[in-house]
mmCIF file of C-alpha atoms and ligand atoms in Angstrom:
data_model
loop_
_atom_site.group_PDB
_atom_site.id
_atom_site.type_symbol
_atom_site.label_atom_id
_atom_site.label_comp_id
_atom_site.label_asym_id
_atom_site.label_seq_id
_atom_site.Cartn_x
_atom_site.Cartn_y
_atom_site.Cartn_z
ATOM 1 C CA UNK A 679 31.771 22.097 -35.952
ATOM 2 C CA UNK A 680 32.576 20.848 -32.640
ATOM 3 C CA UNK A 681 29.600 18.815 -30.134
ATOM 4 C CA UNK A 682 28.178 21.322 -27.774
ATOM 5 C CA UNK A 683 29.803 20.513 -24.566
ATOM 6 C CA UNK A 684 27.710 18.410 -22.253
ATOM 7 C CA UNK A 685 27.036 20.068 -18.908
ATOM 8 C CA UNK A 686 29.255 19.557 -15.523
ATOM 9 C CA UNK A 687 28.310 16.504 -13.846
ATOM 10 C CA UNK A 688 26.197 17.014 -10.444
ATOM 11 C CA UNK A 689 28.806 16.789 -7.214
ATOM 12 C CA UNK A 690 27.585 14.610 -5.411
ATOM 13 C CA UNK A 691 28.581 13.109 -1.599
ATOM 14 C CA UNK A 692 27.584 10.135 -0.212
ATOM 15 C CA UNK A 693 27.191 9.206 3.487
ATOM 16 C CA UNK A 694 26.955 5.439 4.123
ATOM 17 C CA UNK A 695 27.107 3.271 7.558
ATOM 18 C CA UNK A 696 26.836 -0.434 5.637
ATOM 19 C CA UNK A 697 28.008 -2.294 3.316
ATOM 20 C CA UNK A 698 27.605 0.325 0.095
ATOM 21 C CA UNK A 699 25.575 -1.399 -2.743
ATOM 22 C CA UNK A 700 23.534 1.740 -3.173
ATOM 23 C CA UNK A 701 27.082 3.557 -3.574
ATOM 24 C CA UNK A 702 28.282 0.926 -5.585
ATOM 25 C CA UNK A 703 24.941 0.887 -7.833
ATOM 26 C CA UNK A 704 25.109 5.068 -8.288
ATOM 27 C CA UNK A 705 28.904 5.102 -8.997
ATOM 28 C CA UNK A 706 28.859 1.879 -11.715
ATOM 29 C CA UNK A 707 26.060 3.633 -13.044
ATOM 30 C CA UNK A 708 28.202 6.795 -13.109
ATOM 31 C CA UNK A 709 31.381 5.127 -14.721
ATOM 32 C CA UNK A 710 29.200 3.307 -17.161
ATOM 33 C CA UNK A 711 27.816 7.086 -18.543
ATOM 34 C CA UNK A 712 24.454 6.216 -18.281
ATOM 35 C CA UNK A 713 24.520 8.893 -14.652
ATOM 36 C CA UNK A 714 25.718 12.640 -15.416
ATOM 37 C CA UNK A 715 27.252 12.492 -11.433
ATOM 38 C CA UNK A 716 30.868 12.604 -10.329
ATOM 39 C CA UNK A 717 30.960 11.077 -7.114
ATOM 40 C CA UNK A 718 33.360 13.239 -4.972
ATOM 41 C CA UNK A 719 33.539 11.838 -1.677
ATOM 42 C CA UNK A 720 32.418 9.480 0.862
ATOM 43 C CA UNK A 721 31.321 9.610 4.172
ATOM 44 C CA UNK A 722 31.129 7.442 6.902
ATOM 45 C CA UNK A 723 30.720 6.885 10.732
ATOM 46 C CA UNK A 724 32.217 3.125 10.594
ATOM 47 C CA UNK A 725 35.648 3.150 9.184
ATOM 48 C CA UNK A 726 34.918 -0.366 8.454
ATOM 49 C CA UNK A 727 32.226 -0.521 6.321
ATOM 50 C CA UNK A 728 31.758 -1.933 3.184
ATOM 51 C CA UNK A 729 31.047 1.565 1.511
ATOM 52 C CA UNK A 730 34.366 2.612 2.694
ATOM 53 C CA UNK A 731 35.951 -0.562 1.211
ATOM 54 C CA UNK A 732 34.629 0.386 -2.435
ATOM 55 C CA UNK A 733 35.503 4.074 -2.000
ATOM 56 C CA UNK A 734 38.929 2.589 -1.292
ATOM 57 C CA UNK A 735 39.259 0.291 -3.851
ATOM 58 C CA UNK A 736 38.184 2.470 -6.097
ATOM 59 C CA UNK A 737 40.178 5.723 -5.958
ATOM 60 C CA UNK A 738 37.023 7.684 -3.601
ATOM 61 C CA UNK A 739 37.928 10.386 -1.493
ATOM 62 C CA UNK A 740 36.622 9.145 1.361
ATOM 63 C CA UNK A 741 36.691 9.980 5.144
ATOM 64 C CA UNK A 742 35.211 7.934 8.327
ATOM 65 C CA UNK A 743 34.707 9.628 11.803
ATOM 66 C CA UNK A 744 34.053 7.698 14.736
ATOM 67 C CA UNK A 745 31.447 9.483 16.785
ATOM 68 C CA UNK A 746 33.195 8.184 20.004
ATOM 69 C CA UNK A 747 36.081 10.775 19.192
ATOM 70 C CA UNK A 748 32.875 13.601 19.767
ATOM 71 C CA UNK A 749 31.197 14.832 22.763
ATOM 72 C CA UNK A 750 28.103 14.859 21.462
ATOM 73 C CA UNK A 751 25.518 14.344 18.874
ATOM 74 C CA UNK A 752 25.729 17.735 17.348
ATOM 75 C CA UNK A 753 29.444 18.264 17.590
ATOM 76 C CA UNK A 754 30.094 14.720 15.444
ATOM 77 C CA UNK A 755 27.543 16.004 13.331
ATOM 78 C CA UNK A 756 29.295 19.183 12.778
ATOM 79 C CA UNK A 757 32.403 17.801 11.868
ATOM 80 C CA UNK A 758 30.591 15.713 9.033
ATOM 81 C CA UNK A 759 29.024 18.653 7.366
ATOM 82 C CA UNK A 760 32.251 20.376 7.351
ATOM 83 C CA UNK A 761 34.327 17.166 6.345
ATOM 84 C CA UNK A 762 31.421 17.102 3.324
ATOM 85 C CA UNK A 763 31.343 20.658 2.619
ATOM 86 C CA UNK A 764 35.399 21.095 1.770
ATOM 87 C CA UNK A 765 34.679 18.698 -1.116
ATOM 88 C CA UNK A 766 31.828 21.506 -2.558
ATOM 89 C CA UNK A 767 29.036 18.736 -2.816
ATOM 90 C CA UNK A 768 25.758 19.894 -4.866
ATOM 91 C CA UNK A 769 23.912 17.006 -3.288
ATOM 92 C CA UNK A 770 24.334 14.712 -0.894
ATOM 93 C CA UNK A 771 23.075 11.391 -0.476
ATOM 94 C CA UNK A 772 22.315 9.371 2.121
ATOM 95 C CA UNK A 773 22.364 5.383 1.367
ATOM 96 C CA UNK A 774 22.481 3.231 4.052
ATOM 97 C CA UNK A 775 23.766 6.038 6.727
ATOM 98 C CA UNK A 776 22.282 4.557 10.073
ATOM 99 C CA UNK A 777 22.836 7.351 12.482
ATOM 100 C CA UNK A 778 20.476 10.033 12.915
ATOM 101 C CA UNK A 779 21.929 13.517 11.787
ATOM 102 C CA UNK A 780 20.312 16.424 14.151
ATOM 103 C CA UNK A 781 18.161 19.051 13.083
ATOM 104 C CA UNK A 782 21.245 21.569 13.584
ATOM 105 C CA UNK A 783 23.457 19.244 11.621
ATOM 106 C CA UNK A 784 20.818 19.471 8.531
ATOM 107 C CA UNK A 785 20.805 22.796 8.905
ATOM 108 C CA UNK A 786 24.297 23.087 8.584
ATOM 109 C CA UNK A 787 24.711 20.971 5.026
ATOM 110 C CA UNK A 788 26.134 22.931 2.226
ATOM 111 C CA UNK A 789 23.601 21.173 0.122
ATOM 112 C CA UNK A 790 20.278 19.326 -0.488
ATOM 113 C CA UNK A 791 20.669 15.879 1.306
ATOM 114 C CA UNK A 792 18.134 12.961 -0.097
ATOM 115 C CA UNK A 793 17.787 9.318 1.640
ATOM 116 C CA UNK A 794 16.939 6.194 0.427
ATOM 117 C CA UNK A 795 14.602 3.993 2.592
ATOM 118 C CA UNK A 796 13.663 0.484 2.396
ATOM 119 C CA UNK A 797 9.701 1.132 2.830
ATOM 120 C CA UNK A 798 6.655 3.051 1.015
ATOM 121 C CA UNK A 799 6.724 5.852 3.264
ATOM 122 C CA UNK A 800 5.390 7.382 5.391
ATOM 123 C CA UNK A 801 4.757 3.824 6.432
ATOM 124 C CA UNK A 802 7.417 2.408 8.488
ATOM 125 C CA UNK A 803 10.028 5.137 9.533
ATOM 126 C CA UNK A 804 12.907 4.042 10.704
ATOM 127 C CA UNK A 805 14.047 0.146 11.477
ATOM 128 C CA UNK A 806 12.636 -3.124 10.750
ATOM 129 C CA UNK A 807 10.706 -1.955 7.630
ATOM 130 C CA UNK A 808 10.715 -5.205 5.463
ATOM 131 C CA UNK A 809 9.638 -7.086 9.164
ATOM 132 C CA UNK A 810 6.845 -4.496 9.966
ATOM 133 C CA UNK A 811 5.569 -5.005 6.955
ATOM 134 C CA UNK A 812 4.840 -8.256 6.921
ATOM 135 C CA UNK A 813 3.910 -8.717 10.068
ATOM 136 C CA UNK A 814 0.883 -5.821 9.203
ATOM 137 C CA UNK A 815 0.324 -8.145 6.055
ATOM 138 C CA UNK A 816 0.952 -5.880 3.386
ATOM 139 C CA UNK A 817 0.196 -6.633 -0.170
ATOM 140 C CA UNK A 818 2.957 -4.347 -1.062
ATOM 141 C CA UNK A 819 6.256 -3.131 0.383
ATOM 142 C CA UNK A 820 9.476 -0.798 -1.811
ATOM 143 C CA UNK A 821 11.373 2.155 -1.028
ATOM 144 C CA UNK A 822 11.272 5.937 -0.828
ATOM 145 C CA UNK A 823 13.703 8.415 -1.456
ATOM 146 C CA UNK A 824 13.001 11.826 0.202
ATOM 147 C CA UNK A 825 14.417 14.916 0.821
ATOM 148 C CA UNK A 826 16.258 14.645 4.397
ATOM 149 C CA UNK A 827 14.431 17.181 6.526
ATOM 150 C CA UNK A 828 14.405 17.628 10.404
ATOM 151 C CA UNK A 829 11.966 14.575 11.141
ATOM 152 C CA UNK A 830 12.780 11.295 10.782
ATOM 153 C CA UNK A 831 12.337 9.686 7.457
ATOM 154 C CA UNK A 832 9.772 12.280 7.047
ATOM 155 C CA UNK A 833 11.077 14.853 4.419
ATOM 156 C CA UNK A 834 9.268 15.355 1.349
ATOM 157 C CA UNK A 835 9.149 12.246 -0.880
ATOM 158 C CA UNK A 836 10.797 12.201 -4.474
ATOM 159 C CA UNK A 837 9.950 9.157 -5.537
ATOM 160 C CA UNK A 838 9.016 5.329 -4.302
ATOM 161 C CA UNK A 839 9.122 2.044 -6.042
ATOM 162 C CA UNK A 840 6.579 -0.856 -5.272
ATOM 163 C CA UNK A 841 7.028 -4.563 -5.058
ATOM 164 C CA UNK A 842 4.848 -7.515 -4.039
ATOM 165 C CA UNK A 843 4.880 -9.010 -1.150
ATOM 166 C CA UNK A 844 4.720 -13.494 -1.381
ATOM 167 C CA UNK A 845 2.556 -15.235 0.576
ATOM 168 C CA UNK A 846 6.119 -17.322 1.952
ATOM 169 C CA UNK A 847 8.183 -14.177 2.104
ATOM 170 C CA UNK A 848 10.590 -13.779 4.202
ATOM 171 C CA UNK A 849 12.460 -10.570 5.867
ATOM 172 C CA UNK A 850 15.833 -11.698 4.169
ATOM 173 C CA UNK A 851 13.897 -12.707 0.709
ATOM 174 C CA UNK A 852 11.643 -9.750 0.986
ATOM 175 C CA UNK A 853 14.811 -7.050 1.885
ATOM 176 C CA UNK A 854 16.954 -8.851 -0.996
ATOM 177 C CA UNK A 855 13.769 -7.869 -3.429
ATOM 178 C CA UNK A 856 13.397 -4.404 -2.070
ATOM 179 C CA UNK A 857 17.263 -3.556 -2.426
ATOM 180 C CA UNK A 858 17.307 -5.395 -6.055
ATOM 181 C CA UNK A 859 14.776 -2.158 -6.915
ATOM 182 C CA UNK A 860 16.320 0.222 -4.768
ATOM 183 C CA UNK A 861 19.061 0.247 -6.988
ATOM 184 C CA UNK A 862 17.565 1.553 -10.127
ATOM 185 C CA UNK A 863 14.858 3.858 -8.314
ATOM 186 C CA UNK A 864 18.277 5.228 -6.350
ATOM 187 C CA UNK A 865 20.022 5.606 -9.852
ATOM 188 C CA UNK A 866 17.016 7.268 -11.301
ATOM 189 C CA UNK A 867 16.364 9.642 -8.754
ATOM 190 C CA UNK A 868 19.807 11.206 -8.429
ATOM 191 C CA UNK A 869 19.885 11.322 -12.812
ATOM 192 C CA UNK A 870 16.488 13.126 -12.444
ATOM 193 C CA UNK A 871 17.646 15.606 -10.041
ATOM 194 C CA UNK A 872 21.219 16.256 -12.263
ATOM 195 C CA UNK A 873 19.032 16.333 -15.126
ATOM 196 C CA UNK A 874 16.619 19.010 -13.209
ATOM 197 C CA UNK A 875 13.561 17.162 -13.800
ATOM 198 C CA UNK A 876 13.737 17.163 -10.163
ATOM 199 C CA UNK A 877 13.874 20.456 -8.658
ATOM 200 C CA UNK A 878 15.102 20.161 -4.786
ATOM 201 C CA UNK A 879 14.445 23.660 -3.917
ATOM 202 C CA UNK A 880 11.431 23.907 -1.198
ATOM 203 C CA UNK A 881 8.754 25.484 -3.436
ATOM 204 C CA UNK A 882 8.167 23.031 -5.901
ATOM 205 C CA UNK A 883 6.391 19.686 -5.549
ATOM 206 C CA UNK A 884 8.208 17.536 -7.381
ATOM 207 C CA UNK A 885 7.023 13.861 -6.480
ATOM 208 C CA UNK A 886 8.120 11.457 -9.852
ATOM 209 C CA UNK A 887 5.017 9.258 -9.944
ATOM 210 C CA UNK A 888 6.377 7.926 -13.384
ATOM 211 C CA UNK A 889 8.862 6.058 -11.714
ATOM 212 C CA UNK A 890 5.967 3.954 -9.460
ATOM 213 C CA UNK A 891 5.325 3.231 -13.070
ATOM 214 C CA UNK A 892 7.872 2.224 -14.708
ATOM 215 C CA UNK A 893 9.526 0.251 -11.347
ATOM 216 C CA UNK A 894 6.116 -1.018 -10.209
ATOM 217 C CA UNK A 895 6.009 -3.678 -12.900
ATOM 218 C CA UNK A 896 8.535 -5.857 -10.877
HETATM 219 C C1 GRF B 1471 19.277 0.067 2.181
HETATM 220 O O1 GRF B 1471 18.247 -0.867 2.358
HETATM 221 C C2 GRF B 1471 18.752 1.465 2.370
HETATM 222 O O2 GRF B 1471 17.441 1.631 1.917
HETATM 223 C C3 GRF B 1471 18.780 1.604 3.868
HETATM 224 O O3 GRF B 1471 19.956 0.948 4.247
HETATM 225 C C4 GRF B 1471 20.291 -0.041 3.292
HETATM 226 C C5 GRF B 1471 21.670 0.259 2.805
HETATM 227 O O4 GRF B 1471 22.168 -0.731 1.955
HETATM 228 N N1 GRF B 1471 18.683 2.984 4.252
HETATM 229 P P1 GRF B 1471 23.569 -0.550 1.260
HETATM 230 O O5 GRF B 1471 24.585 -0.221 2.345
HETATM 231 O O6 GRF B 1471 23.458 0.560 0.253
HETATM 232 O O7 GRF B 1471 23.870 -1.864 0.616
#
């Protein structure tokens, strides 16, 4: 008797502005079999990036449009969700994208869209997280990922890892720490949502406080 077949990998698209280790972290993870995701495209706004390098490198479809080729906000933002959709994404997944996408742009993306951000949210939206934090003196500091809704890293949050914060940190130490958990948290998120132990449609409130637990311990 033949092994029941194991279910269709999630298709999943990532948008990225930097230089990719949360790509590079979800597709190893992917390759390696320990992630039931097939990464099938990546999207940019800097042709240069390091995310675009990996995709690249390693056989991605990828595609990077420069936002100065686009009257406006909601006309680059346009062409993005349509670049995305004609790859048929299930999810998509922001890491590291650094523009803002506009609330007609969400509304526009033939999937759920998650982002990862480098702070316990909802403190610190937006830049200089690992900075703001300690200049406020916090005793702790991680990431979020959350659904990507029209507010600014305001959507509802999936799940958030904790670290401590040294009493000689840093911001380059303390943002090296945070992205060395961002990583698995990232990795564990996306498996939880192919797995559907994460359900991403708007009724259910699906926060994964085990994964504080098990990533806390850092
Ligand atoms: C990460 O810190 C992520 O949380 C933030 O941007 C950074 C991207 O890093 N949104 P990388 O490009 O994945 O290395």
């Amino acid at each position: 008797m033949s092994a029941p077949a194991s279910p269709e990998p999630l298709r999943v698209a990532v948008f990225a502005s930097g230089r990719g280790s949360n790509l590079q972290a979800l597709h190893q993870a992917a390759r390696r079999g320990e992630l039931p995701v097939h990464i099938i495209g990546v999207f940019s706004d800097k042709a240069g990036s390091g995310a675009i390098a990996y995709a690249k490198t390693h056989g991605l479809t990828h595609s990077a449009l420069d936002p100065k080729n686009f009257l406006d906000r909601d006309a680059f933002d346009a062409a993005l969700m349509q670049a995305a959709a004609a790859v048929h994404p299930q999810l998509i997944v922001c890491a590291g994208f650094m523009r803002i996408i506009s609330e007609a742009g969400i509304q526009h993306a033939p999937c759920p869209m998650i982002n990862i951000h480098p702070s316990l949210l909802p403190k610190y939206p937006g830049l200089r997280t690992h900075a703001r934090a300690l200049e406020a003196g916090d005793a702790e500091h991680g990431a979020s990922v959350h659904r990507v809704e029209p507010v600014l890293d305001g959507g509802r949050i999936l799940s958030q890892a904790k670290i401590a914060v040294l009493p000689d940190d840093s911001v380059d130490a303390l943002a090296e720490r945070v992205l060395r958990i961002e990583h698995p948290l990232l990795i564990a998120t996306v498996r939880a949502i192919a797995e559907g132990r994460i359900a991403m449609n708007e009724a259910a409130d699906t926060r994964v406080s085990w994964l504080n637990h098990r990533l806390e311990l850092e």
